[in-house]
Protein backbone atom coordinates (compact mmCIF):
# COMPACT_ATOMS: atom_id res chain seq x y z
CA UNK A 1 0.00 0.00 0.00
CA UNK A 2 2.61 2.57 1.12
CA UNK A 3 6.09 2.28 -0.34
CA UNK A 4 9.12 4.49 0.23
CA UNK A 5 12.11 3.78 -1.97
CA UNK A 6 15.42 5.37 -1.01
CA UNK A 7 13.73 8.55 0.12
CA UNK A 8 15.87 11.50 1.09
CA UNK A 9 14.72 14.81 2.55
CA UNK A 10 16.60 17.93 3.56
CA UNK A 11 16.04 20.89 5.83
CA UNK A 12 18.00 23.47 3.85
CA UNK A 13 21.30 21.79 3.11
CA UNK A 14 21.06 19.35 5.99
CA UNK A 15 20.01 15.86 4.98
CA UNK A 16 17.51 14.43 7.47
CA UNK A 17 16.25 11.23 5.82
CA UNK A 18 18.94 9.17 4.17
CA UNK A 19 17.81 6.60 1.60
CA UNK A 20 14.85 5.40 3.62
CA UNK A 21 13.05 2.37 2.17
CA UNK A 22 9.95 1.21 3.99
CA UNK A 23 6.57 -0.37 3.29
CA UNK A 24 3.24 -0.59 5.05
CA UNK A 25 0.90 -3.26 3.68
CA UNK A 26 -2.91 -3.36 3.72
CA UNK A 27 -4.20 -3.56 7.30
CA UNK A 28 -0.69 -3.71 8.71
CA UNK A 29 0.33 -1.97 11.91
CA UNK A 30 3.96 -0.95 11.49
CA UNK A 31 5.99 0.91 14.09
CA UNK A 32 8.96 3.20 13.64
CA UNK A 33 11.46 3.14 16.48
CA UNK A 34 14.21 5.68 17.03
CA UNK A 35 15.78 8.09 19.49
CA UNK A 36 14.89 11.78 19.70
CA UNK A 37 16.01 13.56 16.56
CA UNK A 38 16.41 10.34 14.53
CA UNK A 39 13.96 11.59 11.90
CA UNK A 40 10.69 9.85 12.81
CA UNK A 41 8.51 12.96 12.69
CA UNK A 42 10.22 14.07 9.51
CA UNK A 43 9.39 10.69 7.97
CA UNK A 44 5.65 10.93 8.69
CA UNK A 45 5.61 14.60 7.61
CA UNK A 46 7.24 13.51 4.36
CA UNK A 47 4.58 10.85 3.76
CA UNK A 48 1.81 13.40 4.30
CA UNK A 49 3.46 15.91 1.95
CA UNK A 50 4.47 18.47 4.56
CA UNK A 51 8.18 17.89 3.90
CA UNK A 52 9.28 17.49 0.29
CA UNK A 53 11.14 14.44 -0.97
CA UNK A 54 14.49 15.53 -2.46
CA UNK A 55 15.30 12.15 -4.01
CA UNK A 56 13.80 8.69 -4.09
CA UNK A 57 10.16 7.70 -4.53
CA UNK A 58 7.07 7.73 -2.38
CA UNK A 59 4.08 5.79 -3.63
CA UNK A 60 0.68 4.84 -2.30
CA UNK A 61 -1.41 2.12 -3.94
CA UNK A 62 1.02 2.13 -6.87
CA UNK A 63 0.67 5.87 -7.49
CA UNK A 64 3.57 8.30 -7.03
CA UNK A 65 2.51 10.81 -4.35
CA UNK A 66 5.75 12.63 -3.66
CA UNK A 67 4.78 15.62 -5.81
CA UNK A 68 1.21 15.90 -4.50
CA UNK A 69 0.02 18.57 -2.07
CA UNK A 70 -0.82 17.53 1.50
CA UNK A 71 -4.55 17.95 0.78
CA UNK A 72 -4.36 15.69 -2.29
CA UNK A 73 -2.55 13.11 -0.18
CA UNK A 74 -5.41 13.13 2.36
CA UNK A 75 -7.84 12.62 -0.49
CA UNK A 76 -5.84 9.53 -1.57
CA UNK A 77 -6.50 8.06 1.90
CA UNK A 78 -3.62 9.01 4.18
CA UNK A 79 -4.47 10.85 7.42
CA UNK A 80 -1.90 12.23 9.82
CA UNK A 81 -2.43 12.57 13.55
CA UNK A 82 0.46 14.85 14.54
CA UNK A 83 2.71 14.86 17.57
CA UNK A 84 1.40 17.15 20.30
CA UNK A 85 -2.21 16.53 19.22
CA UNK A 86 -2.76 19.98 17.71
CA UNK A 87 -6.53 20.09 18.02
CA UNK A 88 -8.25 23.42 17.34
CA UNK A 89 -8.62 24.51 20.95
CA UNK A 90 -11.20 27.25 20.39
CA UNK A 91 -13.48 25.01 18.37
CA UNK A 92 -15.83 22.45 19.88
CA UNK A 93 -15.20 18.72 19.72
CA UNK A 94 -17.84 18.41 17.01
CA UNK A 95 -16.34 21.26 14.95
CA UNK A 96 -12.91 19.65 15.20
CA UNK A 97 -14.32 16.36 13.93
CA UNK A 98 -16.10 18.08 11.05
CA UNK A 99 -12.79 19.70 10.03
CA UNK A 100 -11.36 16.19 9.67
CA UNK A 101 -14.15 15.22 7.29
CA UNK A 102 -13.64 18.32 5.13
CA UNK A 103 -10.05 17.31 4.63
CA UNK A 104 -11.29 14.43 2.54
CA UNK A 105 -12.82 16.85 0.10
CA UNK A 106 -15.80 14.90 -1.17
CA UNK A 107 -19.43 14.49 -0.28
CA UNK A 108 -19.97 12.42 2.81
CA UNK A 109 -22.67 11.38 5.19
CA UNK A 110 -21.41 13.41 8.12
CA UNK A 111 -23.73 11.88 10.68
CA UNK A 112 -22.75 8.30 9.94
CA UNK A 113 -19.05 9.24 9.94
CA UNK A 114 -19.49 10.88 13.34
CA UNK A 115 -21.27 7.83 14.70
CA UNK A 116 -18.37 5.63 13.53
CA UNK A 117 -15.90 7.82 15.40
CA UNK A 118 -18.12 7.95 18.50
CA UNK A 119 -18.14 4.14 18.55
CA UNK A 120 -14.39 4.25 19.19
CA UNK A 121 -14.57 7.30 21.44
CA UNK A 122 -17.93 7.52 23.28
CA UNK A 123 -16.46 10.27 25.44
CA UNK A 124 -16.21 12.55 22.43
CA UNK A 125 -19.94 12.20 21.90
CA UNK A 126 -20.63 13.14 25.50
CA UNK A 127 -18.41 16.19 25.08
CA UNK A 128 -19.25 17.14 21.53
CA UNK A 129 -20.27 20.72 22.37
CA UNK A 130 -17.32 21.39 24.67
CA UNK A 131 -14.39 23.54 23.49
CA UNK A 132 -11.47 21.24 22.62
CA UNK A 133 -9.08 23.35 24.73
CA UNK A 134 -11.00 22.41 27.87
CA UNK A 135 -10.58 18.64 27.33
CA UNK A 136 -8.04 16.61 29.29
CA UNK A 137 -4.83 15.62 27.51
CA UNK A 138 -6.14 12.09 26.93
CA UNK A 139 -9.41 13.38 25.51
CA UNK A 140 -7.54 15.77 23.22
CA UNK A 141 -5.51 12.82 21.95
CA UNK A 142 -8.73 10.89 21.33
CA UNK A 143 -10.09 13.90 19.47
CA UNK A 144 -6.94 14.17 17.34
CA UNK A 145 -7.25 10.49 16.36
CA UNK A 146 -11.01 10.86 15.85
CA UNK A 147 -10.46 13.87 13.60
CA UNK A 148 -7.99 11.90 11.49
CA UNK A 149 -10.49 9.02 11.25
CA UNK A 150 -13.16 11.41 9.93
CA UNK A 151 -11.13 11.49 6.72
CA UNK A 152 -11.85 7.70 6.46
CA UNK A 153 -8.16 6.94 5.88
CA UNK A 154 -6.78 3.74 4.42
CA UNK A 155 -3.54 4.58 6.21
CA UNK A 156 -3.32 6.39 9.52
CA UNK A 157 -0.04 8.04 10.58
CA UNK A 158 0.17 8.30 14.37
CA UNK A 159 2.96 10.42 15.82
CA UNK A 160 3.56 9.79 19.54
CA UNK A 161 -0.04 9.19 20.65
CA UNK A 162 1.00 8.45 24.25
CA UNK A 163 3.11 11.56 24.77
CA UNK A 164 2.45 13.18 28.14
CA UNK A 165 -0.48 10.92 29.07
CA UNK A 166 -1.10 8.90 32.24
CA UNK A 167 -0.51 5.13 31.86
CA UNK A 168 -4.18 4.25 32.27
CA UNK A 169 -5.15 6.62 29.45
CA UNK A 170 -2.31 5.28 27.30
CA UNK A 171 -3.71 1.75 27.74
CA UNK A 172 -7.15 2.95 26.73
CA UNK A 173 -5.82 4.72 23.63
CA UNK A 174 -3.74 1.71 22.60
CA UNK A 175 -6.73 -0.58 22.87
CA UNK A 176 -8.53 1.72 20.47
CA UNK A 177 -5.53 1.85 18.11
CA UNK A 178 -5.51 -1.96 18.06
CA UNK A 179 -9.22 -1.93 17.33
CA UNK A 180 -8.83 0.53 14.46
CA UNK A 181 -6.11 -1.69 13.04
CA UNK A 182 -8.19 -4.88 13.37
CA UNK A 183 -11.02 -3.22 11.46
CA UNK A 184 -8.66 -2.88 8.49
CA UNK A 185 -7.02 0.56 8.60
CA UNK A 186 -3.27 0.35 8.03
CA UNK A 187 -1.26 2.25 10.66
CA UNK A 188 2.25 3.65 10.83
CA UNK A 189 2.95 4.29 14.50
CA UNK A 190 5.68 6.36 16.08
CA UNK A 191 5.79 5.68 19.78
CA UNK A 192 8.37 6.53 22.41
CA UNK A 193 7.15 3.61 24.53
CA UNK A 194 8.87 0.99 22.38
CA UNK A 195 7.75 -1.89 24.52
CA UNK A 196 4.11 -0.94 24.01
CA UNK A 197 4.62 -0.25 20.31
CA UNK A 198 6.09 -3.71 19.77
CA UNK A 199 3.20 -5.31 21.65
CA UNK A 200 0.64 -3.92 19.20
CA UNK A 201 2.63 -3.81 15.95
CA UNK A 202 3.02 -6.53 13.30
CA UNK A 203 6.38 -5.21 12.11
CA UNK A 204 8.79 -2.42 12.80
CA UNK A 205 11.75 -0.40 11.57
CA UNK A 206 14.55 1.17 13.58
CA UNK A 207 15.76 4.56 12.39
CA UNK A 208 19.03 6.17 13.47
CA UNK A 209 20.34 9.47 12.10
CA UNK A 210 17.78 9.40 9.31
CA UNK A 211 18.71 5.91 8.13
CA UNK A 212 16.85 2.60 8.61
CA UNK A 213 19.29 0.36 10.46
CA UNK A 214 17.08 -2.59 11.32
CA UNK A 215 13.70 -4.07 10.43
CA UNK A 216 11.72 -7.16 11.30
CA UNK A 217 8.58 -8.56 12.87
CA UNK A 218 7.61 -7.12 16.24
CA UNK A 219 8.74 -10.38 17.87
CA UNK A 220 12.12 -10.30 16.13
CA UNK A 221 12.71 -6.70 17.13
CA UNK A 222 11.68 -7.22 20.73
CA UNK A 223 14.21 -10.07 20.94
CA UNK A 224 16.97 -8.20 19.12
CA UNK A 225 19.92 -7.46 21.46
CA UNK A 226 20.45 -4.04 19.80
CA UNK A 227 16.80 -3.05 20.30
CA UNK A 228 16.72 -4.39 23.85
CA UNK A 229 19.92 -2.53 24.69
CA UNK A 230 19.02 0.79 23.07
CA UNK A 231 15.24 1.05 23.43
CA UNK A 232 13.94 -1.47 25.95
CA UNK A 233 16.13 -0.49 28.87
CA UNK A 234 18.66 -3.32 28.51
P1 LIG B 1 11.58 13.56 18.24
O1 LIG B 1 11.10 12.27 18.79
O2 LIG B 1 12.48 14.31 19.17
O3 LIG B 1 10.51 14.40 17.61
P2 LIG B 1 12.29 12.64 15.63
O4 LIG B 1 12.92 11.30 15.45
O5 LIG B 1 10.86 12.76 15.32
O6 LIG B 1 12.59 13.16 17.07
P3 LIG B 1 12.69 14.78 13.77
O7 LIG B 1 11.78 15.72 14.50
O8 LIG B 1 12.22 14.20 12.52
O9 LIG B 1 13.16 13.63 14.73
O10 LIG B 1 14.06 15.54 13.52
C1 LIG B 1 15.13 14.98 12.76
C2 LIG B 1 16.25 16.00 12.63
O11 LIG B 1 15.81 17.11 11.84
C3 LIG B 1 16.69 16.59 13.96
O12 LIG B 1 18.09 16.76 13.90
C4 LIG B 1 16.00 17.93 14.01
O13 LIG B 1 16.72 18.86 14.77
C5 LIG B 1 15.95 18.32 12.55
N1 LIG B 1 14.77 19.14 12.23
C6 LIG B 1 13.49 18.84 12.49
N2 LIG B 1 12.64 19.78 12.03
C7 LIG B 1 13.43 20.74 11.45
C8 LIG B 1 13.18 21.98 10.77
N3 LIG B 1 11.92 22.41 10.58
N4 LIG B 1 14.24 22.68 10.33
C9 LIG B 1 15.50 22.22 10.50
N5 LIG B 1 15.81 21.05 11.09
C10 LIG B 1 14.80 20.32 11.58
mmCIF file of N, CA, C and O in Angstrom, residues 26-96:
data_model
loop_
_atom_site.group_PDB
_atom_site.id
_atom_site.type_symbol
_atom_site.label_atom_id
_atom_site.label_comp_id
_atom_site.label_asym_id
_atom_site.label_seq_id
_atom_site.Cartn_x
_atom_site.Cartn_y
_atom_site.Cartn_z
ATOM 1 N N UNK A 26 -1.493 -3.478 3.352
ATOM 2 C CA UNK A 26 -2.907 -3.361 3.717
ATOM 3 C C UNK A 26 -3.125 -3.896 5.127
ATOM 4 O O UNK A 26 -2.654 -4.992 5.447
ATOM 5 N N UNK A 27 -3.820 -3.154 5.928
ATOM 6 C CA UNK A 27 -4.200 -3.565 7.300
ATOM 7 C C UNK A 27 -3.031 -3.817 8.241
ATOM 8 O O UNK A 27 -3.239 -4.347 9.334
ATOM 9 N N UNK A 28 -1.832 -3.471 7.819
ATOM 10 C CA UNK A 28 -0.692 -3.714 8.713
ATOM 11 C C UNK A 28 -0.555 -2.606 9.750
ATOM 12 O O UNK A 28 -0.863 -1.453 9.480
ATOM 13 N N UNK A 29 -0.039 -2.981 10.922
ATOM 14 C CA UNK A 29 0.334 -1.971 11.914
ATOM 15 C C UNK A 29 1.860 -2.035 12.043
ATOM 16 O O UNK A 29 2.419 -3.025 12.511
ATOM 17 N N UNK A 30 2.486 -0.984 11.555
ATOM 18 C CA UNK A 30 3.957 -0.947 11.495
ATOM 19 C C UNK A 30 4.445 0.164 12.412
ATOM 20 O O UNK A 30 3.883 1.265 12.418
ATOM 21 N N UNK A 31 5.470 -0.125 13.201
ATOM 22 C CA UNK A 31 5.987 0.905 14.092
ATOM 23 C C UNK A 31 7.385 1.355 13.662
ATOM 24 O O UNK A 31 8.134 0.587 13.060
ATOM 25 N N UNK A 32 7.674 2.606 13.978
ATOM 26 C CA UNK A 32 8.960 3.204 13.642
ATOM 27 C C UNK A 32 9.624 3.584 14.963
ATOM 28 O O UNK A 32 9.076 4.379 15.728
ATOM 29 N N UNK A 33 10.765 2.952 15.207
ATOM 30 C CA UNK A 33 11.460 3.136 16.480
ATOM 31 C C UNK A 33 12.708 3.980 16.251
ATOM 32 O O UNK A 33 13.422 3.769 15.275
ATOM 33 N N UNK A 34 12.973 4.901 17.167
ATOM 34 C CA UNK A 34 14.208 5.680 17.033
ATOM 35 C C UNK A 34 14.318 6.685 18.151
ATOM 36 O O UNK A 34 13.319 7.079 18.746
ATOM 37 N N UNK A 35 15.540 7.120 18.417
ATOM 38 C CA UNK A 35 15.780 8.086 19.492
ATOM 39 C C UNK A 35 15.268 9.466 19.078
ATOM 40 O O UNK A 35 14.919 9.679 17.907
ATOM 41 N N UNK A 36 15.261 10.396 20.022
ATOM 42 C CA UNK A 36 14.892 11.779 19.696
ATOM 43 C C UNK A 36 15.805 12.305 18.608
ATOM 44 O O UNK A 36 17.019 12.117 18.668
ATOM 45 N N UNK A 37 15.199 12.941 17.614
ATOM 46 C CA UNK A 37 16.006 13.560 16.555
ATOM 47 C C UNK A 37 16.435 12.586 15.465
ATOM 48 O O UNK A 37 17.137 12.965 14.534
ATOM 49 N N UNK A 38 15.990 11.331 15.532
ATOM 50 C CA UNK A 38 16.413 10.340 14.526
ATOM 51 C C UNK A 38 15.760 10.584 13.169
ATOM 52 O O UNK A 38 16.265 10.132 12.140
ATOM 53 N N UNK A 39 14.623 11.290 13.173
ATOM 54 C CA UNK A 39 13.963 11.593 11.901
ATOM 55 C C UNK A 39 12.569 10.996 11.768
ATOM 56 O O UNK A 39 11.992 11.002 10.681
ATOM 57 N N UNK A 40 12.002 10.532 12.874
ATOM 58 C CA UNK A 40 10.692 9.852 12.808
ATOM 59 C C UNK A 40 9.581 10.820 12.370
ATOM 60 O O UNK A 40 8.793 10.517 11.481
ATOM 61 N N UNK A 41 9.555 11.980 13.047
ATOM 62 C CA UNK A 41 8.511 12.959 12.693
ATOM 63 C C UNK A 41 8.706 13.441 11.265
ATOM 64 O O UNK A 41 7.738 13.581 10.501
ATOM 65 N N UNK A 42 9.946 13.644 10.884
ATOM 66 C CA UNK A 42 10.216 14.071 9.506
ATOM 67 C C UNK A 42 9.705 13.023 8.524
ATOM 68 O O UNK A 42 9.148 13.361 7.474
ATOM 69 N N UNK A 43 9.850 11.756 8.867
ATOM 70 C CA UNK A 43 9.388 10.693 7.973
ATOM 71 C C UNK A 43 7.866 10.752 7.781
ATOM 72 O O UNK A 43 7.384 10.717 6.642
ATOM 73 N N UNK A 44 7.110 10.889 8.873
ATOM 74 C CA UNK A 44 5.647 10.932 8.687
ATOM 75 C C UNK A 44 5.221 12.242 8.022
ATOM 76 O O UNK A 44 4.266 12.270 7.239
ATOM 77 N N UNK A 45 5.940 13.326 8.291
ATOM 78 C CA UNK A 45 5.611 14.598 7.615
ATOM 79 C C UNK A 45 5.929 14.506 6.116
ATOM 80 O O UNK A 45 5.281 15.151 5.301
ATOM 81 N N UNK A 46 6.907 13.710 5.778
ATOM 82 C CA UNK A 46 7.237 13.505 4.359
ATOM 83 C C UNK A 46 6.117 12.716 3.676
ATOM 84 O O UNK A 46 5.685 13.058 2.572
ATOM 85 N N UNK A 47 5.639 11.678 4.352
ATOM 86 C CA UNK A 47 4.575 10.852 3.760
ATOM 87 C C UNK A 47 3.321 11.704 3.535
ATOM 88 O O UNK A 47 2.662 11.593 2.507
ATOM 89 N N UNK A 48 3.033 12.611 4.486
ATOM 90 C CA UNK A 48 1.807 13.405 4.300
ATOM 91 C C UNK A 48 2.047 14.670 3.486
ATOM 92 O O UNK A 48 1.142 15.502 3.368
ATOM 93 N N UNK A 49 3.220 14.821 2.903
ATOM 94 C CA UNK A 49 3.460 15.906 1.947
ATOM 95 C C UNK A 49 3.857 17.232 2.574
ATOM 96 O O UNK A 49 3.947 18.244 1.884
ATOM 97 N N UNK A 50 4.107 17.220 3.882
ATOM 98 C CA UNK A 50 4.469 18.474 4.562
ATOM 99 C C UNK A 50 5.958 18.772 4.432
ATOM 100 O O UNK A 50 6.388 19.909 4.601
ATOM 101 N N UNK A 51 6.744 17.728 4.176
ATOM 102 C CA UNK A 51 8.180 17.890 3.902
ATOM 103 C C UNK A 51 8.405 17.271 2.526
ATOM 104 O O UNK A 51 7.884 16.193 2.235
ATOM 105 N N UNK A 52 9.110 17.980 1.655
ATOM 106 C CA UNK A 52 9.279 17.487 0.290
ATOM 107 C C UNK A 52 10.386 16.440 0.189
ATOM 108 O O UNK A 52 11.421 16.537 0.859
ATOM 109 N N UNK A 53 10.136 15.452 -0.666
ATOM 110 C CA UNK A 53 11.144 14.437 -0.972
ATOM 111 C C UNK A 53 12.186 15.077 -1.896
ATOM 112 O O UNK A 53 11.815 15.716 -2.881
ATOM 113 N N UNK A 54 13.468 14.945 -1.568
ATOM 114 C CA UNK A 54 14.485 15.528 -2.457
ATOM 115 C C UNK A 54 15.066 14.487 -3.417
ATOM 116 O O UNK A 54 15.530 14.828 -4.499
ATOM 117 N N UNK A 55 15.051 13.214 -3.027
ATOM 118 C CA UNK A 55 15.302 12.154 -4.008
ATOM 119 C C UNK A 55 14.671 10.861 -3.520
ATOM 120 O O UNK A 55 14.328 10.736 -2.348
ATOM 121 N N UNK A 56 14.504 9.925 -4.429
ATOM 122 C CA UNK A 56 13.799 8.688 -4.092
ATOM 123 C C UNK A 56 12.330 8.802 -4.461
ATOM 124 O O UNK A 56 11.914 9.793 -5.068
ATOM 125 N N UNK A 57 11.566 7.757 -4.121
ATOM 126 C CA UNK A 57 10.156 7.703 -4.528
ATOM 127 C C UNK A 57 9.250 7.364 -3.353
ATOM 128 O O UNK A 57 9.605 6.540 -2.509
ATOM 129 N N UNK A 58 8.087 8.002 -3.384
ATOM 130 C CA UNK A 58 7.075 7.733 -2.375
ATOM 131 C C UNK A 58 5.809 7.365 -3.136
ATOM 132 O O UNK A 58 5.330 8.154 -3.958
ATOM 133 N N UNK A 59 5.294 6.150 -2.908
ATOM 134 C CA UNK A 59 4.076 5.795 -3.628
ATOM 135 C C UNK A 59 3.046 5.184 -2.683
ATOM 136 O O UNK A 59 3.390 4.628 -1.628
ATOM 137 N N UNK A 60 1.791 5.333 -3.097
ATOM 138 C CA UNK A 60 0.676 4.836 -2.303
ATOM 139 C C UNK A 60 -0.291 4.167 -3.273
ATOM 140 O O UNK A 60 -0.716 4.788 -4.255
ATOM 141 N N UNK A 61 -0.584 2.897 -3.023
ATOM 142 C CA UNK A 61 -1.415 2.116 -3.944
ATOM 143 C C UNK A 61 -0.930 2.262 -5.388
ATOM 144 O O UNK A 61 -1.722 2.554 -6.298
ATOM 145 N N UNK A 62 0.368 2.112 -5.552
ATOM 146 C CA UNK A 62 1.024 2.133 -6.870
ATOM 147 C C UNK A 62 0.976 3.479 -7.588
ATOM 148 O O UNK A 62 1.223 3.533 -8.787
ATOM 149 N N UNK A 63 0.657 4.533 -6.877
ATOM 150 C CA UNK A 63 0.667 5.867 -7.487
ATOM 151 C C UNK A 63 1.754 6.703 -6.799
ATOM 152 O O UNK A 63 1.832 6.718 -5.560
ATOM 153 N N UNK A 64 2.581 7.387 -7.616
ATOM 154 C CA UNK A 64 3.574 8.300 -7.031
ATOM 155 C C UNK A 64 2.848 9.436 -6.326
ATOM 156 O O UNK A 64 1.987 10.082 -6.916
ATOM 157 N N UNK A 65 3.182 9.700 -5.056
ATOM 158 C CA UNK A 65 2.508 10.807 -4.353
ATOM 159 C C UNK A 65 3.503 11.872 -3.893
ATOM 160 O O UNK A 65 3.114 12.828 -3.238
ATOM 161 N N UNK A 66 4.789 11.697 -4.250
ATOM 162 C CA UNK A 66 5.753 12.628 -3.660
ATOM 163 C C UNK A 66 5.746 14.025 -4.289
ATOM 164 O O UNK A 66 6.456 14.900 -3.823
ATOM 165 N N UNK A 67 4.919 14.251 -5.297
ATOM 166 C CA UNK A 67 4.780 15.621 -5.810
ATOM 167 C C UNK A 67 3.391 16.194 -5.506
ATOM 168 O O UNK A 67 3.066 17.292 -5.917
ATOM 169 N N UNK A 68 2.580 15.424 -4.790
ATOM 170 C CA UNK A 68 1.214 15.901 -4.502
ATOM 171 C C UNK A 68 1.204 16.836 -3.292
ATOM 172 O O UNK A 68 2.086 16.781 -2.429
ATOM 173 N N UNK A 69 0.168 17.672 -3.224
ATOM 174 C CA UNK A 69 0.016 18.570 -2.072
ATOM 175 C C UNK A 69 -0.498 17.756 -0.882
ATOM 176 O O UNK A 69 -1.107 16.687 -1.065
ATOM 177 N N UNK A 70 -0.294 18.260 0.338
ATOM 178 C CA UNK A 70 -0.824 17.531 1.503
ATOM 179 C C UNK A 70 -2.327 17.254 1.383
ATOM 180 O O UNK A 70 -2.776 16.162 1.726
ATOM 181 N N UNK A 71 -3.094 18.195 0.841
ATOM 182 C CA UNK A 71 -4.545 17.954 0.776
ATOM 183 C C UNK A 71 -4.868 16.850 -0.231
ATOM 184 O O UNK A 71 -5.768 16.034 -0.001
ATOM 185 N N UNK A 72 -4.118 16.776 -1.331
ATOM 186 C CA UNK A 72 -4.355 15.689 -2.287
ATOM 187 C C UNK A 72 -3.955 14.333 -1.693
ATOM 188 O O UNK A 72 -4.528 13.297 -2.043
ATOM 189 N N UNK A 73 -2.979 14.367 -0.819
ATOM 190 C CA UNK A 73 -2.550 13.109 -0.178
ATOM 191 C C UNK A 73 -3.639 12.623 0.787
ATOM 192 O O UNK A 73 -3.930 11.428 0.849
ATOM 193 N N UNK A 74 -4.283 13.531 1.493
ATOM 194 C CA UNK A 74 -5.407 13.134 2.361
ATOM 195 C C UNK A 74 -6.520 12.515 1.508
ATOM 196 O O UNK A 74 -7.082 11.473 1.866
ATOM 197 N N UNK A 75 -6.784 13.131 0.383
ATOM 198 C CA UNK A 75 -7.845 12.617 -0.493
ATOM 199 C C UNK A 75 -7.518 11.191 -0.965
ATOM 200 O O UNK A 75 -8.402 10.348 -1.096
ATOM 201 N N UNK A 76 -6.237 10.894 -1.157
ATOM 202 C CA UNK A 76 -5.842 9.531 -1.565
ATOM 203 C C UNK A 76 -6.076 8.515 -0.446
ATOM 204 O O UNK A 76 -6.060 7.321 -0.668
ATOM 205 N N UNK A 77 -6.213 8.992 0.810
ATOM 206 C CA UNK A 77 -6.502 8.056 1.900
ATOM 207 C C UNK A 77 -5.442 7.963 2.984
ATOM 208 O O UNK A 77 -5.380 6.974 3.715
ATOM 209 N N UNK A 78 -4.618 9.010 3.101
ATOM 210 C CA UNK A 78 -3.618 9.014 4.180
ATOM 211 C C UNK A 78 -3.950 10.150 5.151
ATOM 212 O O UNK A 78 -4.025 11.304 4.747
ATOM 213 N N UNK A 79 -4.186 9.808 6.413
ATOM 214 C CA UNK A 79 -4.470 10.847 7.415
ATOM 215 C C UNK A 79 -3.370 10.850 8.468
ATOM 216 O O UNK A 79 -2.860 9.801 8.856
ATOM 217 N N UNK A 80 -3.045 12.038 8.936
ATOM 218 C CA UNK A 80 -1.898 12.231 9.823
ATOM 219 C C UNK A 80 -2.408 12.779 11.158
ATOM 220 O O UNK A 80 -3.079 13.794 11.191
ATOM 221 N N UNK A 81 -2.084 12.082 12.223
ATOM 222 C CA UNK A 81 -2.427 12.567 13.554
ATOM 223 C C UNK A 81 -1.116 13.037 14.178
ATOM 224 O O UNK A 81 -0.284 12.221 14.583
ATOM 225 N N UNK A 82 -0.887 14.355 14.235
ATOM 226 C CA UNK A 82 0.456 14.851 14.536
ATOM 227 C C UNK A 82 0.858 14.747 16.006
ATOM 228 O O UNK A 82 0.005 14.635 16.886
ATOM 229 N N UNK A 83 2.170 14.820 16.204
ATOM 230 C CA UNK A 83 2.711 14.860 17.565
ATOM 231 C C UNK A 83 2.175 16.114 18.261
ATOM 232 O O UNK A 83 2.037 17.165 17.640
ATOM 233 N N UNK A 84 1.864 15.986 19.544
ATOM 234 C CA UNK A 84 1.405 17.148 20.303
ATOM 235 C C UNK A 84 -0.066 17.461 20.048
ATOM 236 O O UNK A 84 -0.554 18.527 20.394
ATOM 237 N N UNK A 85 -0.741 16.506 19.388
ATOM 238 C CA UNK A 85 -2.205 16.531 19.220
ATOM 239 C C UNK A 85 -2.710 17.640 18.311
ATOM 240 O O UNK A 85 -3.427 17.365 17.372
ATOM 241 N N UNK A 86 -2.401 18.883 18.622
ATOM 242 C CA UNK A 86 -2.759 19.982 17.712
ATOM 243 C C UNK A 86 -4.237 20.009 17.313
ATOM 244 O O UNK A 86 -4.578 20.146 16.148
ATOM 245 N N UNK A 87 -5.113 19.872 18.309
ATOM 246 C CA UNK A 87 -6.532 20.091 18.021
ATOM 247 C C UNK A 87 -6.784 21.597 17.974
ATOM 248 O O UNK A 87 -5.966 22.385 18.456
ATOM 249 N N UNK A 88 -7.900 21.988 17.377
ATOM 250 C CA UNK A 88 -8.248 23.418 17.338
ATOM 251 C C UNK A 88 -8.922 23.743 18.667
ATOM 252 O O UNK A 88 -10.097 23.422 18.873
ATOM 253 N N UNK A 89 -8.181 24.377 19.549
ATOM 254 C CA UNK A 89 -8.624 24.505 20.948
ATOM 255 C C UNK A 89 -9.870 25.373 21.127
ATOM 256 O O UNK A 89 -10.647 25.151 22.044
ATOM 257 N N UNK A 90 -10.040 26.355 20.243
ATOM 258 C CA UNK A 90 -11.199 27.252 20.392
ATOM 259 C C UNK A 90 -12.450 26.721 19.706
ATOM 260 O O UNK A 90 -13.517 27.313 19.799
ATOM 261 N N UNK A 91 -12.305 25.621 18.996
ATOM 262 C CA UNK A 91 -13.480 25.007 18.366
ATOM 263 C C UNK A 91 -13.999 23.895 19.267
ATOM 264 O O UNK A 91 -13.258 23.342 20.083
ATOM 265 N N UNK A 92 -15.268 23.551 19.088
ATOM 266 C CA UNK A 92 -15.827 22.453 19.880
ATOM 267 C C UNK A 92 -15.296 21.113 19.348
ATOM 268 O O UNK A 92 -14.724 21.048 18.246
ATOM 269 N N UNK A 93 -15.564 20.085 20.132
ATOM 270 C CA UNK A 93 -15.200 18.723 19.724
ATOM 271 C C UNK A 93 -15.830 18.409 18.365
ATOM 272 O O UNK A 93 -15.168 17.937 17.438
ATOM 273 N N UNK A 94 -17.122 18.708 18.251
ATOM 274 C CA UNK A 94 -17.837 18.415 17.010
ATOM 275 C C UNK A 94 -17.223 19.176 15.828
ATOM 276 O O UNK A 94 -16.999 18.617 14.750
ATOM 277 N N UNK A 95 -16.925 20.453 16.040
ATOM 278 C CA UNK A 95 -16.340 21.260 14.953
ATOM 279 C C UNK A 95 -14.970 20.705 14.541
ATOM 280 O O UNK A 95 -14.639 20.667 13.355
ATOM 281 N N UNK A 96 -14.195 20.257 15.518
ATOM 282 C CA UNK A 96 -12.909 19.650 15.197
ATOM 283 C C UNK A 96 -13.096 18.410 14.329
ATOM 284 O O UNK A 96 -12.365 18.206 13.357
#
